[in-house]
Amino acid sequence: MITKTELDILADKYENEEFIKDDPVQFIHRFESKKDIEIAGFIASLLAYGSRKQFIKKLDDLFVNIAQNEPLNFILNFEPELIGDFNYRFGKPNDFISIFKTLQQLYKTSDGLEELFRYGHQQNKIFENVTDYFYARANKNVGQGFYHMIPNPHNGGAMKRMCMYLRWMIRKSCVDKGIWEFMQPSQLYIPLDVHVGRISRQMGLLTRNANDFKSVIELTNKLKEFCSDDPIKYDFAIFGYGVNNK
């Protein structure tokens, strides 16, 4: 199994500003206001699957050409015709319309995503609270893309993109913004996908074969043995190990 020293070296090497330019985290670095950052991050996390080159191109189009680099204003004044036929893989226009209209309702009636996630955290149901909010307001025309972008935690999946979003919002570093304070970095879960799972097994950090939420818990707990205060910094170490061992 990889040692703490080796993990720390990898984490220190790869958690730097160079990491930002090719990662979806780049979109939260385009904005200064808290609500712009959290909205941009949430939307970026929804589309962060498939070809990195393709989803970054799609997100760039959405933020620059459609939202006019004003995420909060875009959500508060959202109308379906603004997005035209905007789509990405499973996500069709009706899926995005439902998500953006729900975000609009959230920001017009509350303090927004931070309040929604904070309430879920307080109830020890952070993922369930968020998905329940969106599911309860989904229009009847949503399809597979809606449920792919906002997956049901009751299905036992890894919730990778939501874990990644929370990393961006809670950890404070040169990469992660850390604008929310209702959680500690020690309470985060590792964003797990097929690639992270495979590399983690090579490193001797994960024994389960499935890339599900039970594996998320196992891997997160293993990383806590190396750094209990900030185990998810090793997300960068796992990334770096994969780069070094291609």
Coordinates of N, CA and C in Angstrom, one line a residue:
M1 N 0.8 -1.2 0.0 CA 0.0 0.0 0.0 C 0.9 1.2 0.0
I2 N 0.4 2.3 -0.7 CA 1.1 3.5 -0.7 C 1.3 4.1 0.7
T3 N 2.4 4.8 0.9 CA 2.6 5.4 2.2 C 2.0 6.8 2.3
K4 N 1.9 7.3 3.6 CA 1.4 8.7 3.8 C 2.4 9.7 3.2
T5 N 3.7 9.4 3.3 CA 4.7 10.3 2.7 C 4.5 10.4 1.2
E6 N 4.3 9.3 0.5 CA 4.1 9.3 -0.9 C 2.8 10.0 -1.3
L7 N 1.7 9.8 -0.5 CA 0.5 10.5 -0.8 C 0.6 12.0 -0.6
D8 N 1.3 12.4 0.5 CA 1.5 13.8 0.7 C 2.3 14.5 -0.4
I9 N 3.3 13.8 -0.9 CA 4.1 14.4 -1.9 C 3.3 14.6 -3.2
L10 N 2.5 13.6 -3.5 CA 1.6 13.7 -4.7 C 0.6 14.8 -4.5
A11 N -0.1 14.9 -3.4 CA -1.1 15.9 -3.1 C -0.5 17.3 -3.2
D12 N 0.7 17.5 -2.7 CA 1.3 18.8 -2.7 C 1.7 19.2 -4.1
K13 N 2.1 18.2 -4.9 CA 2.6 18.4 -6.3 C 1.4 18.8 -7.2
Y14 N 0.3 18.1 -7.0 CA -0.8 18.3 -8.0 C -1.9 19.3 -7.6
E15 N -1.9 19.6 -6.3 CA -2.9 20.6 -5.9 C -2.3 22.0 -6.1
N16 N -2.4 22.5 -7.3 CA -1.8 23.8 -7.6 C -2.7 24.5 -8.7
E17 N -2.3 25.8 -9.0 CA -3.2 26.5 -9.9 C -3.2 26.0 -11.3
E18 N -2.1 25.2 -11.7 CA -2.1 24.6 -13.0 C -3.2 23.6 -13.2
F19 N -3.6 23.0 -12.0 CA -4.7 22.0 -12.1 C -6.0 22.6 -12.6
I20 N -6.2 23.8 -12.3 CA -7.5 24.5 -12.5 C -7.9 24.6 -14.0
K21 N -6.9 24.8 -14.9 CA -7.2 25.2 -16.3 C -7.8 24.1 -17.1
D22 N -7.6 22.8 -16.7 CA -8.1 21.7 -17.4 C -9.2 20.9 -16.7
D23 N -9.7 21.5 -15.6 CA -10.7 20.9 -14.7 C -12.0 21.7 -14.7
P24 N -13.1 21.1 -14.4 CA -14.4 21.9 -14.3 C -14.3 22.9 -13.2
V25 N -13.4 22.8 -12.2 CA -13.3 23.7 -11.1 C -13.0 25.1 -11.7
Q26 N -12.5 25.2 -12.9 CA -12.1 26.5 -13.5 C -13.3 27.4 -13.5
F27 N -14.5 26.9 -13.6 CA -15.7 27.8 -13.7 C -16.0 28.6 -12.5
I28 N -15.7 28.0 -11.3 CA -15.9 28.8 -10.1 C -14.8 29.9 -9.9
H29 N -13.7 29.8 -10.6 CA -12.7 30.8 -10.5 C -12.9 32.0 -11.4
R30 N -14.0 31.9 -12.2 CA -14.3 33.0 -13.1 C -15.1 34.1 -12.4
F31 N -15.6 33.8 -11.2 CA -16.5 34.7 -10.5 C -16.0 35.1 -9.1
E32 N -16.5 36.2 -8.6 CA -16.1 36.7 -7.3 C -17.2 36.7 -6.3
S33 N -18.4 36.9 -6.6 CA -19.5 36.9 -5.6 C -19.8 35.5 -5.2
K34 N -20.2 35.4 -4.0 CA -20.5 34.0 -3.4 C -21.6 33.3 -4.2
K35 N -22.7 33.9 -4.5 CA -23.8 33.3 -5.2 C -23.4 32.9 -6.6
D36 N -22.7 33.8 -7.3 CA -22.2 33.4 -8.6 C -21.3 32.2 -8.6
I37 N -20.5 32.1 -7.6 CA -19.5 31.0 -7.5 C -20.3 29.7 -7.2
E38 N -21.3 29.7 -6.3 CA -21.9 28.5 -5.9 C -22.9 28.0 -7.0
I39 N -23.5 28.9 -7.7 CA -24.4 28.5 -8.9 C -23.5 28.0 -10.0
A40 N -22.4 28.7 -10.3 CA -21.5 28.2 -11.4 C -21.0 26.8 -11.1
G41 N -20.6 26.6 -9.8 CA -20.1 25.3 -9.4 C -21.1 24.2 -9.5
F42 N -22.3 24.5 -9.1 CA -23.4 23.5 -9.1 C -23.7 23.1 -10.5
I43 N -23.8 24.1 -11.4 CA -24.1 23.8 -12.8 C -22.9 23.0 -13.5
A44 N -21.7 23.5 -13.2 CA -20.5 22.8 -13.7 C -20.5 21.4 -13.3
S45 N -20.8 21.1 -12.0 CA -20.7 19.7 -11.5 C -21.8 18.9 -12.2
L46 N -22.9 19.4 -12.6 CA -24.0 18.6 -13.2 C -23.5 18.1 -14.6
L47 N -22.7 18.8 -15.3 CA -22.3 18.4 -16.6 C -21.0 17.8 -16.7
A48 N -20.3 17.6 -15.5 CA -19.0 17.1 -15.5 C -18.9 15.5 -15.6
Y49 N -19.3 15.0 -16.7 CA -19.2 13.6 -17.0 C -19.0 13.4 -18.5
G50 N -18.5 12.3 -18.9 CA -18.2 12.1 -20.3 C -16.8 12.7 -20.7
S51 N -16.7 13.1 -21.9 CA -15.4 13.7 -22.4 C -15.2 15.1 -21.7
R52 N -14.1 15.2 -21.0 CA -13.7 16.5 -20.3 C -13.7 17.6 -21.3
K53 N -13.1 17.4 -22.5 CA -13.0 18.4 -23.5 C -14.4 18.9 -23.9
Q54 N -15.3 17.9 -24.1 CA -16.7 18.3 -24.6 C -17.5 19.0 -23.5
F55 N -17.4 18.5 -22.2 CA -18.3 19.2 -21.3 C -17.7 20.6 -20.9
I56 N -16.4 20.7 -20.9 CA -15.9 22.1 -20.7 C -16.3 23.0 -21.8
K57 N -16.3 22.5 -23.0 CA -16.7 23.4 -24.2 C -18.2 23.8 -24.0
K58 N -19.0 22.8 -23.6 CA -20.5 23.1 -23.3 C -20.7 24.1 -22.2
L59 N -19.9 23.9 -21.1 CA -20.1 24.8 -20.0 C -19.6 26.2 -20.4
D60 N -18.6 26.3 -21.1 CA -18.1 27.6 -21.6 C -19.2 28.3 -22.4
D61 N -19.8 27.6 -23.3 CA -20.9 28.1 -24.1 C -22.0 28.6 -23.2
L62 N -22.4 27.8 -22.2 CA -23.5 28.1 -21.3 C -23.2 29.4 -20.5
F63 N -22.0 29.4 -19.9 CA -21.7 30.6 -19.0 C -21.4 31.9 -19.8
V64 N -20.7 31.7 -20.9 CA -20.3 32.9 -21.7 C -21.4 33.4 -22.6
N65 N -22.0 32.6 -23.4 CA -22.9 33.0 -24.4 C -24.4 33.1 -23.9
I66 N -24.7 32.2 -23.0 CA -26.1 32.1 -22.6 C -26.3 32.9 -21.3
A67 N -25.5 32.6 -20.3 CA -25.6 33.3 -19.0 C -24.9 34.6 -19.0
Q68 N -24.2 35.0 -20.0 CA -23.5 36.3 -20.1 C -22.6 36.6 -18.9
N69 N -22.0 35.5 -18.4 CA -21.0 35.6 -17.3 C -21.7 36.2 -16.0
E70 N -23.0 36.0 -15.9 CA -23.7 36.4 -14.7 C -24.6 35.3 -14.2
P71 N -24.1 34.3 -13.5 CA -24.9 33.1 -13.1 C -26.1 33.4 -12.3
L72 N -25.9 34.3 -11.3 CA -27.1 34.6 -10.4 C -28.2 35.3 -11.2
N73 N -27.8 36.3 -12.0 CA -28.7 37.1 -12.7 C -29.4 36.2 -13.8
F74 N -28.7 35.3 -14.4 CA -29.2 34.3 -15.3 C -30.3 33.4 -14.6
I75 N -30.1 33.0 -13.4 CA -31.0 32.1 -12.7 C -32.2 32.9 -12.3
L76 N -32.0 34.1 -11.7 CA -33.1 34.9 -11.2 C -34.1 35.4 -12.3
N77 N -33.5 35.5 -13.5 CA -34.4 36.0 -14.6 C -34.5 35.0 -15.7
F78 N -34.4 33.7 -15.3 CA -34.4 32.6 -16.3 C -35.7 32.5 -17.0
E79 N -35.7 32.3 -18.3 CA -36.9 31.9 -19.1 C -36.4 30.8 -20.1
P80 N -37.3 29.9 -20.3 CA -36.9 28.7 -21.1 C -36.3 29.1 -22.5
E81 N -36.8 30.1 -23.1 CA -36.3 30.5 -24.4 C -34.8 30.9 -24.4
L82 N -34.3 31.3 -23.2 CA -32.9 31.7 -23.2 C -31.9 30.6 -23.6
I83 N -32.3 29.4 -23.3 CA -31.3 28.3 -23.6 C -31.5 27.7 -25.0
G84 N -32.6 28.0 -25.7 CA -32.8 27.4 -27.0 C -32.8 25.9 -27.0
D85 N -31.9 25.3 -27.8 CA -31.8 23.8 -27.8 C -30.6 23.3 -27.1
F86 N -30.1 24.1 -26.1 CA -28.9 23.7 -25.3 C -29.1 22.3 -24.8
N87 N -28.1 21.4 -25.0 CA -28.2 20.1 -24.5 C -26.8 19.6 -24.3
Y88 N -26.6 18.5 -23.6 CA -25.3 17.8 -23.4 C -25.6 16.3 -23.1
R89 N -25.2 15.5 -24.1 CA -25.4 14.1 -23.9 C -26.8 13.7 -23.5
F90 N -27.0 13.1 -22.3 CA -28.3 12.7 -21.9 C -29.2 13.9 -21.6
G91 N -28.6 15.0 -21.2 CA -29.3 16.2 -20.8 C -29.9 17.0 -22.0
K92 N -31.3 17.0 -22.1 CA -32.0 17.7 -23.1 C -32.5 19.0 -22.6
P93 N -33.0 19.9 -23.5 CA -33.4 21.2 -23.1 C -34.4 21.2 -21.9
N94 N -35.4 20.3 -21.9 CA -36.4 20.2 -20.9 C -35.8 19.9 -19.5
D95 N -34.7 19.1 -19.5 CA -34.0 18.7 -18.3 C -33.3 20.0 -17.7
F96 N -32.7 20.7 -18.5 CA -32.0 22.0 -18.1 C -33.1 23.0 -17.7
I97 N -34.1 23.1 -18.4 CA -35.2 24.1 -18.0 C -35.7 23.8 -16.6
S98 N -36.0 22.5 -16.3 CA -36.5 22.1 -15.0 C -35.5 22.5 -13.9
I99 N -34.2 22.2 -14.1 CA -33.2 22.5 -13.2 C -33.0 24.0 -12.9
F100 N -33.0 24.7 -14.0 CA -32.8 26.2 -13.9 C -34.1 26.9 -13.2
K101 N -35.3 26.4 -13.6 CA -36.5 26.9 -12.9 C -36.5 26.6 -11.5
T102 N -36.0 25.4 -11.1 CA -36.0 25.0 -9.7 C -35.0 25.9 -8.9
L103 N -33.8 26.1 -9.6 CA -32.8 27.0 -9.0 C -33.4 28.4 -8.8
Q104 N -34.2 28.9 -9.8 CA -34.8 30.2 -9.7 C -35.7 30.3 -8.5
Q105 N -36.5 29.3 -8.3 CA -37.4 29.2 -7.1 C -36.6 29.2 -5.8
L106 N -35.6 28.4 -5.8 CA -34.7 28.4 -4.6 C -34.1 29.7 -4.3
Y107 N -33.6 30.4 -5.3 CA -33.0 31.7 -5.0 C -33.9 32.9 -4.7
K108 N -35.2 32.7 -5.2 CA -36.2 33.7 -4.9 C -36.9 33.5 -3.6
T109 N -36.8 32.4 -3.0 CA -37.5 32.1 -1.8 C -36.6 31.7 -0.6
S110 N -35.2 31.7 -0.8 CA -34.3 31.3 0.3 C -33.0 31.9 0.0
D111 N -32.0 31.5 0.8 CA -30.6 32.0 0.6 C -29.9 31.1 -0.4
G112 N -30.6 30.2 -1.1 CA -30.0 29.5 -2.2 C -29.4 28.2 -1.9
L113 N -28.4 27.8 -2.7 CA -27.8 26.4 -2.6 C -27.2 26.2 -1.2
E114 N -26.5 27.2 -0.7 CA -25.9 27.0 0.6 C -26.9 26.6 1.7
E115 N -28.0 27.3 1.7 CA -29.1 27.0 2.7 C -29.6 25.6 2.5
L116 N -29.8 25.2 1.2 CA -30.3 23.9 0.9 C -29.4 22.8 1.4
F117 N -28.1 22.9 1.1 CA -27.1 21.9 1.5 C -26.9 22.0 3.0
R118 N -26.9 23.2 3.6 CA -26.7 23.3 5.0 C -27.9 22.6 5.8
Y119 N -29.1 22.8 5.4 CA -30.2 22.1 6.0 C -30.1 20.6 5.9
G120 N -29.7 20.1 4.7 CA -29.5 18.7 4.6 C -28.4 18.1 5.5
H121 N -27.4 18.9 5.6 CA -26.2 18.5 6.5 C -26.7 18.4 7.9
Q122 N -27.5 19.4 8.3 CA -28.0 19.4 9.7 C -28.9 18.2 10.0
Q123 N -29.6 17.8 9.0 CA -30.5 16.6 9.1 C -29.8 15.3 8.9
N124 N -28.5 15.4 8.6 CA -27.7 14.2 8.2 C -28.2 13.5 7.0
K125 N -28.8 14.3 6.1 CA -29.3 13.8 4.8 C -29.0 14.8 3.7
I126 N -27.7 15.1 3.6 CA -27.3 16.2 2.7 C -27.6 15.9 1.2
F127 N -27.4 14.7 0.8 CA -27.7 14.4 -0.6 C -29.2 14.2 -0.9
E128 N -29.8 13.6 0.1 CA -31.2 13.3 -0.1 C -32.0 14.6 -0.1
N129 N -31.6 15.6 0.8 CA -32.4 16.8 0.9 C -32.3 17.6 -0.5
V130 N -31.1 17.6 -1.1 CA -30.9 18.3 -2.3 C -31.7 17.6 -3.5
T131 N -31.6 16.3 -3.6 CA -32.3 15.6 -4.7 C -33.8 15.7 -4.5
D132 N -34.3 15.6 -3.2 CA -35.7 15.6 -3.0 C -36.3 17.0 -3.4
Y133 N -35.5 18.0 -3.2 CA -35.9 19.4 -3.5 C -36.1 19.5 -5.0
F134 N -35.2 19.0 -5.8 CA -35.3 19.1 -7.3 C -36.3 18.1 -7.8
Y135 N -36.4 16.9 -7.2 CA -37.4 15.9 -7.7 C -38.8 16.4 -7.5
A136 N -39.0 17.0 -6.4 CA -40.4 17.5 -6.0 C -40.9 18.6 -7.0
R137 N -39.9 19.3 -7.6 CA -40.3 20.4 -8.5 C -40.0 20.1 -10.0
A138 N -39.6 18.9 -10.3 CA -39.3 18.5 -11.7 C -40.6 18.6 -12.5
N139 N -40.5 19.2 -13.7 CA -41.7 19.2 -14.6 C -41.9 17.8 -15.2
K140 N -43.0 17.6 -15.7 CA -43.4 16.2 -16.2 C -42.6 15.8 -17.5
N141 N -41.9 16.8 -18.1 CA -41.3 16.5 -19.3 C -39.8 16.1 -19.2
V142 N -39.3 16.1 -17.9 CA -37.9 15.7 -17.8 C -37.7 14.3 -18.1
G143 N -36.4 14.0 -18.6 CA -36.1 12.6 -19.0 C -34.9 12.1 -18.3
Q144 N -34.2 11.1 -18.9 CA -33.1 10.5 -18.3 C -32.0 11.4 -17.9
G145 N -31.8 12.5 -18.7 CA -30.7 13.4 -18.4 C -30.9 14.1 -17.1
F146 N -32.1 14.5 -16.7 CA -32.4 15.1 -15.4 C -31.9 14.2 -14.3
Y147 N -32.3 13.0 -14.3 CA -32.0 12.0 -13.3 C -30.5 11.6 -13.3
H148 N -29.9 11.7 -14.4 CA -28.4 11.5 -14.5 C -27.7 12.6 -13.9
M149 N -28.1 13.8 -14.1 CA -27.4 15.0 -13.6 C -27.6 15.1 -12.1
I150 N -28.8 14.8 -11.6 CA -29.2 14.8 -10.2 C -29.6 13.4 -9.8
P151 N -28.6 12.5 -9.5 CA -28.9 11.1 -9.3 C -29.6 10.9 -7.9
N152 N -30.3 9.8 -7.8 CA -31.0 9.5 -6.5 C -30.0 8.8 -5.6
P153 N -29.7 9.4 -4.4 CA -28.7 8.7 -3.5 C -29.3 7.4 -2.9
H154 N -30.6 7.2 -3.0 CA -31.2 6.0 -2.4 C -30.8 4.8 -3.3
N155 N -30.3 5.1 -4.5 CA -29.9 4.0 -5.4 C -28.5 3.4 -5.0
G156 N -27.8 4.1 -4.1 CA -26.5 3.6 -3.6 C -25.3 4.0 -4.5
G157 N -25.5 4.9 -5.5 CA -24.4 5.3 -6.3 C -23.4 6.2 -5.6
A158 N -22.3 6.4 -6.2 CA -21.2 7.2 -5.6 C -21.4 8.7 -5.3
M159 N -22.4 9.2 -6.0 CA -22.7 10.7 -5.9 C -21.4 11.5 -6.2
K160 N -20.7 11.1 -7.2 CA -19.4 11.6 -7.4 C -19.4 13.1 -7.6
R161 N -20.3 13.6 -8.5 CA -20.3 15.0 -8.9 C -20.8 15.9 -7.7
M162 N -21.7 15.4 -6.9 CA -22.1 16.2 -5.8 C -21.0 16.2 -4.7
C163 N -20.3 15.1 -4.5 CA -19.1 15.1 -3.6 C -18.0 16.1 -4.1
M164 N -17.8 16.1 -5.4 CA -16.9 17.1 -6.0 C -17.3 18.5 -5.8
Y165 N -18.6 18.8 -6.0 CA -19.1 20.1 -5.7 C -18.9 20.6 -4.3
L166 N -19.2 19.7 -3.4 CA -19.0 20.0 -2.0 C -17.5 20.2 -1.7
R167 N -16.6 19.5 -2.3 CA -15.2 19.7 -2.1 C -14.8 21.2 -2.5
W168 N -15.4 21.6 -3.7 CA -15.1 22.9 -4.2 C -15.6 24.0 -3.2
M169 N -16.8 23.8 -2.6 CA -17.4 24.8 -1.7 C -16.9 24.8 -0.3
I170 N -16.4 23.6 0.2 CA -16.0 23.5 1.6 C -14.5 23.7 1.8
R171 N -13.7 23.0 1.0 CA -12.2 23.1 1.2 C -11.7 24.5 0.7
K172 N -10.8 25.0 1.4 CA -10.2 26.3 1.0 C -8.7 26.0 0.6
S173 N -8.4 26.2 -0.6 CA -7.0 26.0 -1.1 C -6.9 26.8 -2.4
C174 N -5.7 26.6 -3.0 CA -5.5 27.4 -4.3 C -6.4 26.8 -5.4
V175 N -7.0 25.7 -5.2 CA -7.9 25.1 -6.2 C -9.4 25.2 -5.7
D176 N -9.7 24.8 -4.5 CA -11.1 24.8 -4.0 C -11.4 26.1 -3.3
K177 N -12.6 26.7 -3.5 CA -12.9 28.0 -3.1 C -13.2 28.1 -1.6
G178 N -13.8 27.1 -1.0 CA -14.1 27.1 0.4 C -15.0 28.3 0.9
I179 N -16.1 28.5 0.2 CA -16.9 29.7 0.5 C -18.0 29.3 1.5
W180 N -18.2 28.0 1.8 CA -19.2 27.6 2.7 C -18.6 27.1 4.0
E181 N -19.2 27.4 5.2 CA -18.5 27.1 6.4 C -19.4 26.2 7.3
F182 N -20.5 25.7 6.8 CA -21.3 24.9 7.7 C -20.8 23.4 7.9
M183 N -19.8 23.0 7.1 CA -19.2 21.7 7.2 C -17.7 21.9 7.3
Q184 N -17.0 20.9 7.9 CA -15.6 20.9 8.0 C -15.0 20.0 6.8
P185 N -13.8 20.3 6.3 CA -13.3 19.5 5.3 C -13.2 18.0 5.7
S186 N -13.1 17.7 7.0 CA -13.0 16.4 7.5 C -14.3 15.6 7.3
Q187 N -15.4 16.3 7.0 CA -16.7 15.7 6.8 C -17.0 15.4 5.4
L188 N -16.1 15.8 4.5 CA -16.4 15.5 3.0 C -16.2 14.1 2.7
Y189 N -16.7 13.7 1.5 CA -16.5 12.4 0.9 C -15.7 12.5 -0.3
I190 N -14.9 11.5 -0.6 CA -14.1 11.5 -1.8 C -15.0 11.4 -3.1
P191 N -14.7 12.2 -4.1 CA -15.5 12.0 -5.3 C -14.9 10.8 -6.1
L192 N -15.8 9.8 -6.2 CA -15.4 8.5 -6.7 C -16.0 8.2 -8.0
D193 N -15.2 7.9 -9.0 CA -15.7 7.4 -10.3 C -14.9 6.1 -10.7
V194 N -15.1 5.6 -11.9 CA -14.4 4.4 -12.3 C -12.9 4.6 -12.3
H195 N -12.4 5.7 -12.7 CA -11.0 6.0 -12.8 C -10.4 6.1 -11.4
V196 N -11.0 6.9 -10.5 CA -10.5 7.0 -9.1 C -10.6 5.6 -8.4
G197 N -11.6 4.9 -8.7 CA -11.7 3.6 -8.0 C -10.6 2.6 -8.5
R198 N -10.3 2.6 -9.8 CA -9.2 1.8 -10.3 C -7.9 2.2 -9.7
I199 N -7.6 3.5 -9.7 CA -6.3 3.9 -9.2 C -6.2 3.7 -7.7
S200 N -7.3 3.9 -7.0 CA -7.2 3.6 -5.5 C -7.0 2.2 -5.2
R201 N -7.5 1.3 -6.0 CA -7.2 -0.2 -5.8 C -5.7 -0.5 -6.1
Q202 N -5.2 0.2 -7.1 CA -3.8 0.0 -7.5 C -2.9 0.5 -6.3
M203 N -3.3 1.6 -5.6 CA -2.6 2.1 -4.5 C -2.8 1.4 -3.2
G204 N -3.7 0.4 -3.2 CA -3.9 -0.4 -2.0 C -4.8 0.4 -1.0
L205 N -5.6 1.3 -1.5 CA -6.5 2.1 -0.6 C -7.9 1.7 -0.6
L206 N -8.3 0.8 -1.6 CA -9.7 0.4 -1.7 C -9.8 -1.1 -2.0
T207 N -10.6 -1.8 -1.3 CA -10.7 -3.2 -1.5 C -12.0 -3.6 -2.2
R208 N -13.1 -2.9 -2.1 CA -14.3 -3.2 -2.8 C -14.2 -3.1 -4.3
N209 N -14.9 -3.9 -5.0 CA -14.8 -3.9 -6.5 C -15.8 -2.9 -7.1
A210 N -16.9 -2.7 -6.4 CA -18.0 -1.8 -7.0 C -17.6 -0.3 -6.7
N211 N -18.0 0.5 -7.6 CA -17.8 2.0 -7.5 C -19.1 2.6 -7.0
D212 N -19.5 2.2 -5.7 CA -20.7 2.7 -5.2 C -20.4 3.5 -3.9
F213 N -21.5 3.9 -3.2 CA -21.3 4.7 -2.0 C -20.6 4.0 -0.9
K214 N -20.8 2.7 -0.8 CA -20.1 1.9 0.2 C -18.6 2.0 0.0
S215 N -18.2 2.1 -1.3 CA -16.7 2.2 -1.6 C -16.3 3.7 -1.3
V216 N -17.2 4.6 -1.5 CA -16.9 6.0 -1.2 C -16.5 6.1 0.3
I217 N -17.4 5.5 1.1 CA -17.1 5.5 2.6 C -15.8 4.8 3.0
E218 N -15.6 3.6 2.3 CA -14.4 2.9 2.6 C -13.1 3.7 2.3
L219 N -13.1 4.3 1.1 CA -12.0 5.0 0.6 C -11.8 6.3 1.5
T220 N -12.9 7.0 1.8 CA -12.8 8.2 2.6 C -12.2 7.8 4.0
N221 N -12.7 6.8 4.6 CA -12.2 6.4 5.9 C -10.7 6.0 5.8
K222 N -10.3 5.3 4.8 CA -8.9 5.0 4.6 C -8.0 6.3 4.5
L223 N -8.5 7.3 3.8 CA -7.8 8.5 3.6 C -7.7 9.3 4.9
K224 N -8.7 9.1 5.8 CA -8.7 9.8 7.1 C -7.6 9.3 8.0
E225 N -7.1 8.0 7.7 CA -6.0 7.5 8.5 C -4.7 8.2 8.2
F226 N -4.7 8.9 7.0 CA -3.5 9.6 6.6 C -3.6 11.1 7.0
C227 N -4.8 11.6 7.0 CA -5.1 13.0 7.3 C -6.5 13.2 7.8
S228 N -6.8 13.1 9.1 CA -8.1 13.2 9.5 C -8.8 14.5 9.3
D229 N -8.0 15.6 9.3 CA -8.6 16.9 9.1 C -9.0 17.3 7.7
D230 N -8.3 16.7 6.8 CA -8.5 17.0 5.4 C -8.3 15.8 4.4
P231 N -9.0 14.8 4.6 CA -8.7 13.5 3.8 C -8.9 13.7 2.3
I232 N -9.8 14.7 1.9 CA -10.1 14.8 0.5 C -9.0 15.5 -0.3
K233 N -8.0 16.0 0.4 CA -6.8 16.6 -0.3 C -6.2 15.5 -1.1
Y234 N -6.4 14.2 -0.7 CA -5.7 13.1 -1.5 C -6.5 12.8 -2.8
D235 N -7.5 13.5 -3.0 CA -8.1 13.4 -4.4 C -7.1 13.8 -5.4
F236 N -6.2 14.8 -5.1 CA -5.2 15.3 -6.0 C -4.0 14.3 -6.0
A237 N -3.8 13.5 -4.9 CA -2.8 12.5 -4.9 C -3.2 11.4 -5.8
I238 N -4.4 11.0 -5.8 CA -4.9 9.9 -6.6 C -4.9 10.3 -8.1
F239 N -5.2 11.5 -8.4 CA -5.1 12.1 -9.7 C -3.7 12.0 -10.2
G240 N -2.8 12.5 -9.3 CA -1.3 12.5 -9.7 C -0.7 11.1 -9.9
Y241 N -1.2 10.2 -9.1 CA -0.7 8.8 -9.2 C -1.1 8.2 -10.6
G242 N -2.3 8.6 -11.0 CA -2.8 8.1 -12.3 C -2.0 8.7 -13.4
V243 N -1.7 10.0 -13.3 CA -0.9 10.7 -14.3 C 0.5 10.0 -14.4
N244 N 1.1 9.7 -13.2 CA 2.5 9.2 -13.2 C 2.6 7.8 -13.6
N245 N 1.5 7.0 -13.6 CA 1.5 5.6 -13.9 C 0.7 5.2 -15.1
K246 N 0.6 6.2 -16.1 CA -0.2 5.9 -17.3 C 0.7 4.9 -18.1

